[in-house]
């Protein structure tokens, strides 16, 4: 059974700091890995999707890497801003249309 | 309608009552999903549907049922609610393209069972 773990559970940083969120998974036979953002009381918004054959994806100040063999992914956020405050969730796709989520990292960027 | 809508936004329900959570998407996606989100546990898949007319069980299906009569709608029914079903429920949809499955989420329904 696939298990996804995210560390840390919560993170508080000053504005402008670069930061890294970590995600690990137990079964490396994945189709892809995705990072989502969730604002309080809202649904999830997809940020980045890395296919199993890829090593990284970038979107603006966000960069996600994937090391499938070691079962790890990182989400790097450059020059953090208060608007980045949210919960970040990692999910792996094991089978067709099946995502397994981590519990998330709650990020607070202080101004 | 744009994207995915869910209704109601929130609900307080007495234990033992029947409840249907509604979900509608206008993106003509073939696949739809129901998740529950509990503190510290992330999102867990309840049921899914790969195409209209078919459904499948996810990780935590007990106490829930779904139907997929058409492409757009995917209601989730709790036949006899119990307090452990207190949670935030999210509906999602995706257009499967090979192994790529970007899911789009609704705003959620916050359900409290007393």
PDB file of C-alpha atoms in Angstrom, chain A residues 1 31-32 34 36 38 41-46 49 51 87 89 93 95-104 106, chain B residues 30-31 33 35 37 40-43 45 48 50 57 59 90 94 96 99-108 110:
ATOM      1  CA  UNK A   1       0.000   0.000   0.000  1.00  0.00           C
ATOM      2  CA  UNK A  31       2.866   7.361 -12.873  1.00  0.00           C
ATOM      3  CA  UNK A  32       3.484  10.886 -11.652  1.00  0.00           C
ATOM      4  CA  UNK A  34       1.777  16.326  -8.081  1.00  0.00           C
ATOM      5  CA  UNK A  36      -1.197  21.084  -4.743  1.00  0.00           C
ATOM      6  CA  UNK A  38      -4.923  24.570  -0.493  1.00  0.00           C
ATOM      7  CA  UNK A  41     -11.637  26.691   3.644  1.00  0.00           C
ATOM      8  CA  UNK A  42     -10.999  26.152  -0.058  1.00  0.00           C
ATOM      9  CA  UNK A  43     -10.422  23.307  -2.469  1.00  0.00           C
ATOM     10  CA  UNK A  44      -7.097  22.213  -3.927  1.00  0.00           C
ATOM     11  CA  UNK A  45      -5.287  23.883  -6.804  1.00  0.00           C
ATOM     12  CA  UNK A  46      -2.720  21.944  -8.829  1.00  0.00           C
ATOM     13  CA  UNK A  49       2.897  17.723 -12.054  1.00  0.00           C
ATOM     14  CA  UNK A  51       5.771  12.608 -14.730  1.00  0.00           C
ATOM     15  CA  UNK A  87      -1.217  24.212   2.959  1.00  0.00           C
ATOM     16  CA  UNK A  89      -0.063  18.800  -0.448  1.00  0.00           C
ATOM     17  CA  UNK A  93      -0.546   8.607  -8.861  1.00  0.00           C
ATOM     18  CA  UNK A  95      -2.885   3.525 -10.846  1.00  0.00           C
ATOM     19  CA  UNK A  96      -5.140   5.005 -13.458  1.00  0.00           C
ATOM     20  CA  UNK A  97      -7.025   7.899 -11.891  1.00  0.00           C
ATOM     21  CA  UNK A  98      -5.870   7.087  -8.332  1.00  0.00           C
ATOM     22  CA  UNK A  99      -4.040   9.676  -6.259  1.00  0.00           C
ATOM     23  CA  UNK A 100      -2.593   9.043  -2.802  1.00  0.00           C
ATOM     24  CA  UNK A 101      -2.110  12.201  -0.760  1.00  0.00           C
ATOM     25  CA  UNK A 102       0.222  13.209   2.017  1.00  0.00           C
ATOM     26  CA  UNK A 103      -1.174  15.034   5.055  1.00  0.00           C
ATOM     27  CA  UNK A 104       0.274  18.344   3.902  1.00  0.00           C
ATOM     28  CA  UNK A 106       1.085  24.205   6.572  1.00  0.00           C
TER      29      UNK A 106
ATOM     30  CA  UNK B  30     -14.567  11.554 -18.008  1.00  0.00           C
ATOM     31  CA  UNK B  31     -13.428  10.814 -14.452  1.00  0.00           C
ATOM     32  CA  UNK B  33     -13.855  11.423  -7.522  1.00  0.00           C
ATOM     33  CA  UNK B  35     -12.452  12.482  -1.151  1.00  0.00           C
ATOM     34  CA  UNK B  37     -10.202  15.368   4.314  1.00  0.00           C
ATOM     35  CA  UNK B  40      -3.608  15.055   9.989  1.00  0.00           C
ATOM     36  CA  UNK B  41      -4.720  12.451   7.451  1.00  0.00           C
ATOM     37  CA  UNK B  42      -4.731  14.349   4.197  1.00  0.00           C
ATOM     38  CA  UNK B  43      -7.283  13.467   1.530  1.00  0.00           C
ATOM     39  CA  UNK B  45     -10.409   8.569  -1.764  1.00  0.00           C
ATOM     40  CA  UNK B  48     -14.428   7.225  -8.066  1.00  0.00           C
ATOM     41  CA  UNK B  50     -13.758   6.559 -14.647  1.00  0.00           C
ATOM     42  CA  UNK B  57     -14.351   1.890  -4.487  1.00  0.00           C
ATOM     43  CA  UNK B  59      -9.617   3.644   0.177  1.00  0.00           C
ATOM     44  CA  UNK B  90     -14.177  17.265  -1.829  1.00  0.00           C
ATOM     45  CA  UNK B  94     -10.123  14.874 -14.461  1.00  0.00           C
ATOM     46  CA  UNK B  96      -7.483  11.121 -18.319  1.00  0.00           C
ATOM     47  CA  UNK B  99      -0.768   8.439 -17.371  1.00  0.00           C
ATOM     48  CA  UNK B 100      -1.377  12.153 -16.803  1.00  0.00           C
ATOM     49  CA  UNK B 101      -4.285  12.858 -14.527  1.00  0.00           C
ATOM     50  CA  UNK B 102      -4.589  16.466 -13.402  1.00  0.00           C
ATOM     51  CA  UNK B 103      -7.515  16.621 -11.031  1.00  0.00           C
ATOM     52  CA  UNK B 104      -9.608  19.736 -10.522  1.00  0.00           C
ATOM     53  CA  UNK B 105     -11.252  20.151  -7.149  1.00  0.00           C
ATOM     54  CA  UNK B 106     -14.506  21.669  -5.984  1.00  0.00           C
ATOM     55  CA  UNK B 107     -14.691  24.032  -2.982  1.00  0.00           C
ATOM     56  CA  UNK B 108     -15.755  21.286  -0.561  1.00  0.00           C
ATOM     57  CA  UNK B 110     -18.145  20.667   5.464  1.00  0.00           C
TER      58      UNK B 110
END
